[in-house]
């Protein structure tokens, strides 16, 4: 069987009608080889580039799944922190408006409670990634929460210190409502209210607890029945003022009858009179004021002894309504 050698190429000469050996130089061979190699390389590079961009390796796929999972966890964490944040808000509120008030400590300024961590480059190392914003926001939230928790725990330490050996003071400071179960009967709160007679916006220096005539009124803290100076009592009708010491006084107005005399010592919860509508009043109610160092305070901050958190919330809602006072 004839087998043509591969080494040589032949060309058919149409003139001479014979096969002629074609001589290919080494240079030409090399040239040919290089051009094929170059075309192959370009093609391979295109295929690789395509594969690199459109298909992930199993490892890459796994990493991508992991990143998605982290992202989800960060988002869940963020939501949980928002909830923790609202609980902390409530704690801080109670601390400033109740606990610290009881022990005569100034409320902690919000600039201290919410002071951010110093240093602009604190989060710099977290920058430059796809999810940097999420990570930085979350980290900032955690930092803020830990800072606020630290301030809050310090405040509780301070309050605890103040509470020690203050049993006597605690018995004197007004801490209950002057009417039993009065939480739902607040007709008008502390602040600017429409005056029932003058029909103008006037400062209402206490709260009005609407109750039927004859409802018992109780002393809200230990103290001595006193007479306030000057013309303070005009318009209050039959009225009792108790000096509790430590700078505190309470006033109970518009009574139908009082059962304590000036100079008499009273205990918290002791009956001092009955609800009426004497003085400048439009309906039977107990007008109650709390004074601290000569300044009128919002009485709702002094009901902490006999209110559950729910009742406290109710009192805040009722007393913040801008309505007409009973005076
Ligand atoms: Zn009033």
XYZ file of C-alpha atoms and ligand atoms in Angstrom:
328
model
C 0.000 0.000 0.000
C 1.319 3.362 -1.020
C 1.928 5.721 1.813
C 2.953 9.209 1.058
C 5.626 10.644 3.190
C 4.399 13.570 5.263
C 7.693 15.300 5.247
C 7.206 16.887 1.820
C 4.470 18.777 0.159
C 3.816 18.350 -3.590
C 2.212 20.682 -6.008
C 0.670 19.545 -9.353
C 2.206 21.468 -12.191
C -0.488 21.904 -14.847
C 2.016 22.692 -17.535
C 4.422 19.914 -17.002
C 1.719 17.575 -15.720
C 3.935 16.306 -12.942
C 3.958 16.527 -9.198
C 6.627 18.874 -7.995
C 8.136 18.913 -4.564
C 7.428 22.187 -2.755
C 10.203 23.383 -0.623
C 9.181 25.099 2.607
C 11.837 27.049 4.430
C 12.376 26.827 8.195
C 11.590 30.490 8.466
C 8.238 30.040 6.821
C 7.482 27.064 9.018
C 8.252 29.107 12.105
C 6.159 31.983 10.869
C 3.210 29.708 10.325
C 3.609 28.087 13.698
C 3.773 31.432 15.493
C 0.692 32.811 13.766
C -1.325 29.726 14.779
C -0.008 29.940 18.308
C -0.904 33.638 18.552
C -4.449 33.086 17.253
C -4.871 30.230 19.754
C -3.673 32.374 22.628
C -6.069 35.186 21.803
C -8.945 32.748 21.540
C -8.014 31.103 24.879
C -7.761 34.492 26.555
C -11.251 35.465 25.297
C -12.723 32.174 26.530
C -11.066 32.580 29.949
C -12.169 36.165 30.279
C -15.730 35.173 29.451
C -15.657 32.276 31.907
C -14.126 34.429 34.619
C -16.849 37.042 34.329
C -19.913 34.906 33.879
C -19.273 31.744 35.809
C -18.234 31.476 39.451
C -16.127 28.732 40.764
C -17.748 26.553 43.458
C -15.611 28.305 46.041
C -16.737 31.707 44.840
C -20.342 30.578 44.909
C -19.945 29.437 48.499
C -18.345 32.742 49.495
C -21.136 34.694 47.819
C -23.720 32.667 49.742
C -21.822 33.342 52.927
C -21.753 37.101 52.262
C -25.509 37.088 51.620
C -25.996 35.253 54.906
C -23.850 37.793 56.781
C -25.814 40.623 55.190
C -29.077 39.080 56.356
C -27.729 38.571 59.865
C -26.589 42.212 59.983
C -30.047 43.342 58.959
C -31.660 41.170 61.653
C -29.190 42.556 64.203
C -30.087 46.063 63.133
C -33.774 45.433 63.716
C -33.118 43.896 67.107
C -31.001 46.879 68.064
C -33.819 49.203 67.095
C -36.035 47.337 69.573
C -33.369 47.453 72.303
C -33.029 51.137 71.533
C -36.688 51.834 72.257
C -36.500 49.936 75.561
C -33.472 52.014 76.507
C -35.290 55.223 75.511
C -38.054 54.337 77.941
C -35.548 53.563 80.717
C -33.743 56.873 80.215
C -37.040 58.715 80.217
C -38.098 57.165 83.491
C -34.666 57.746 84.959
C -34.654 61.466 84.115
C -38.295 62.174 84.896
C -38.949 59.911 87.855
C -36.018 58.288 89.597
C -33.650 61.233 89.392
C -36.491 63.622 90.280
C -37.236 61.656 93.443
C -33.666 61.949 94.591
C -33.282 65.529 93.449
C -30.613 64.700 90.933
C -30.543 66.764 87.751
C -31.636 64.898 84.624
C -28.668 63.762 82.551
C -28.385 66.045 79.490
C -29.057 64.263 76.220
C -25.699 65.540 74.950
C -24.066 63.307 77.560
C -26.420 60.369 77.020
C -26.038 60.470 73.245
C -22.444 61.611 72.918
C -20.886 59.923 69.914
C -17.537 58.213 70.065
C -14.718 60.533 69.095
C -12.360 60.099 66.198
C -13.468 60.351 62.598
C -11.273 57.420 61.595
C -12.906 55.099 64.098
C -14.826 53.430 61.273
C -12.213 54.005 58.553
C -11.041 50.409 58.608
C -14.565 49.289 57.734
C -14.701 51.391 54.593
C -14.110 50.325 51.025
C -16.194 47.141 50.953
C -19.459 46.343 49.191
C -21.365 46.235 52.470
C -19.399 48.953 54.267
C -22.445 51.148 54.839
C -24.387 48.368 56.563
C -21.417 47.301 58.682
C -20.529 50.869 59.703
C -24.147 51.728 60.555
C -24.471 48.585 62.677
C -21.178 49.194 64.446
C -22.173 52.787 65.141
C -25.482 51.618 66.612
C -23.745 49.132 68.897
C -21.258 51.790 70.003
C -24.084 54.203 70.747
C -26.055 51.580 72.664
C -23.092 50.572 74.789
C -22.303 54.207 75.506
C -25.897 54.929 76.559
C -26.068 51.763 78.663
C -22.886 52.790 80.420
C -24.291 56.256 81.233
C -27.569 54.668 82.373
C -25.893 52.174 84.691
C -23.778 54.990 86.187
C -26.971 56.951 86.781
C -28.589 53.998 88.558
C -25.495 53.694 90.761
C -25.893 57.343 91.684
C -29.615 56.957 92.370
C -28.921 53.893 94.507
C -26.413 55.887 96.562
C -28.934 58.662 97.050
C -31.565 56.136 98.073
C -29.477 54.773 100.928
C -30.433 56.239 104.301
C -33.185 58.278 102.760
C -36.121 56.364 104.189
C -37.334 59.414 106.057
C -37.083 61.607 103.000
C -38.848 58.980 100.939
C -41.780 58.987 103.364
C -42.122 62.759 103.050
C -41.802 63.341 99.322
C -45.235 63.214 97.630
C -45.515 59.846 95.929
C -49.172 58.870 95.576
C -52.314 60.343 94.025
C -54.491 62.344 96.446
C -57.572 60.433 95.241
C -57.684 56.620 95.288
C -57.651 55.104 91.790
C -57.401 58.591 90.336
C -55.296 57.528 87.338
C -58.244 57.439 84.944
C -59.962 60.520 86.326
C -57.508 63.216 85.337
C -59.579 65.948 83.728
C -56.850 68.427 83.093
C -53.090 68.361 83.298
C -50.202 70.642 84.132
C -49.340 73.406 81.671
C -51.260 75.869 79.505
C -54.991 75.105 79.460
C -58.150 76.986 78.580
C -59.424 78.690 81.715
C -63.051 77.595 82.395
C -64.198 81.071 83.385
C -61.885 83.480 81.545
C -61.878 81.278 78.393
C -58.263 82.222 77.716
C -55.134 80.094 77.679
C -53.669 80.253 81.159
C -51.011 78.321 82.984
C -52.649 75.519 84.955
C -50.217 74.903 87.811
C -51.498 71.487 88.867
C -53.760 68.664 87.786
C -57.523 68.292 88.157
C -58.797 64.909 89.301
C -62.504 64.723 88.580
C -64.374 62.928 91.379
C -67.854 63.068 92.898
C -68.431 65.532 95.723
C -67.459 63.906 99.043
C -64.717 61.630 97.643
C -61.935 61.342 100.277
C -58.695 63.245 99.628
C -55.443 61.892 101.136
C -52.087 63.434 102.038
C -49.560 62.324 99.425
C -46.569 62.338 101.776
C -45.688 62.815 105.463
C -45.643 66.457 106.594
C -47.244 69.280 108.509
C -50.424 71.141 107.500
C -49.398 74.727 106.809
C -50.618 78.024 105.412
C -48.868 79.311 102.369
C -47.908 82.959 102.382
C -49.692 85.803 100.637
C -52.710 85.700 98.397
C -51.804 82.330 96.937
C -55.003 80.757 98.129
C -57.390 82.999 96.214
C -59.651 80.945 94.005
C -58.766 77.602 95.615
C -61.819 77.609 97.913
C -61.455 75.311 100.903
C -57.854 74.246 100.545
C -55.169 72.297 102.404
C -51.447 72.889 102.020
C -48.950 70.389 103.436
C -45.308 71.187 104.030
C -43.361 67.952 103.564
C -39.893 69.328 104.256
C -36.955 68.814 101.877
C -38.382 71.751 99.877
C -41.667 70.006 99.048
C -45.205 71.317 99.479
C -48.513 70.029 98.150
C -51.800 71.824 97.689
C -55.301 70.351 97.504
C -57.977 72.817 96.324
C -61.753 73.229 95.961
C -62.602 70.867 98.866
C -66.124 70.634 100.217
C -64.688 70.149 103.717
C -61.262 69.718 105.313
C -60.594 67.511 108.356
C -57.090 68.650 109.346
C -55.990 71.815 111.140
C -52.976 74.040 110.601
C -49.848 72.754 112.331
C -51.177 69.190 112.425
C -48.768 66.396 111.508
C -50.037 64.093 108.790
C -48.875 60.793 107.344
C -48.939 59.714 103.721
C -52.363 58.292 102.933
C -54.079 60.099 105.818
C -57.528 61.586 105.125
C -57.327 65.391 104.956
C -60.646 66.399 103.374
C -63.328 65.743 100.752
C -63.825 66.670 97.120
C -65.995 69.707 96.447
C -66.318 72.642 94.078
C -65.571 75.615 96.321
C -63.654 78.654 95.053
C -63.145 79.237 91.359
C -64.358 75.871 90.113
C -66.884 74.679 87.537
C -67.447 71.103 88.780
C -66.445 68.915 91.740
C -62.781 67.943 91.430
C -59.536 67.912 93.358
C -57.018 70.467 92.106
C -53.635 69.130 93.162
C -50.274 70.911 93.041
C -46.727 69.868 93.931
C -44.193 72.538 94.848
C -40.462 72.002 94.992
C -38.327 74.798 96.427
C -41.042 77.327 95.610
C -41.477 76.112 92.047
C -44.549 74.350 90.736
C -43.765 70.869 89.421
C -45.794 68.580 87.199
C -47.586 66.330 89.737
C -47.669 63.333 87.425
C -43.998 62.795 88.184
C -44.940 62.284 91.837
C -47.384 59.388 91.527
C -44.775 56.650 91.277
C -45.753 54.778 94.433
C -49.222 53.700 93.459
C -49.141 53.471 89.681
C -48.358 50.437 87.549
C -46.417 51.202 84.341
C -49.712 50.931 82.401
C -51.458 53.366 84.701
C -48.492 55.701 84.519
C -48.758 55.686 80.729
C -52.490 56.436 81.017
C -51.826 59.357 83.368
C -49.281 60.800 80.947
C -51.750 60.532 78.061
C -54.627 62.081 79.998
C -52.590 64.861 81.528
C -50.979 65.880 78.250
C -54.329 66.580 76.544
C -54.685 70.260 75.861
C -58.199 70.786 77.133
C -60.097 73.080 79.398
C -59.118 73.116 83.059
C -61.691 72.899 85.856
C -59.433 75.377 87.624
Zn -57.049 72.841 88.474
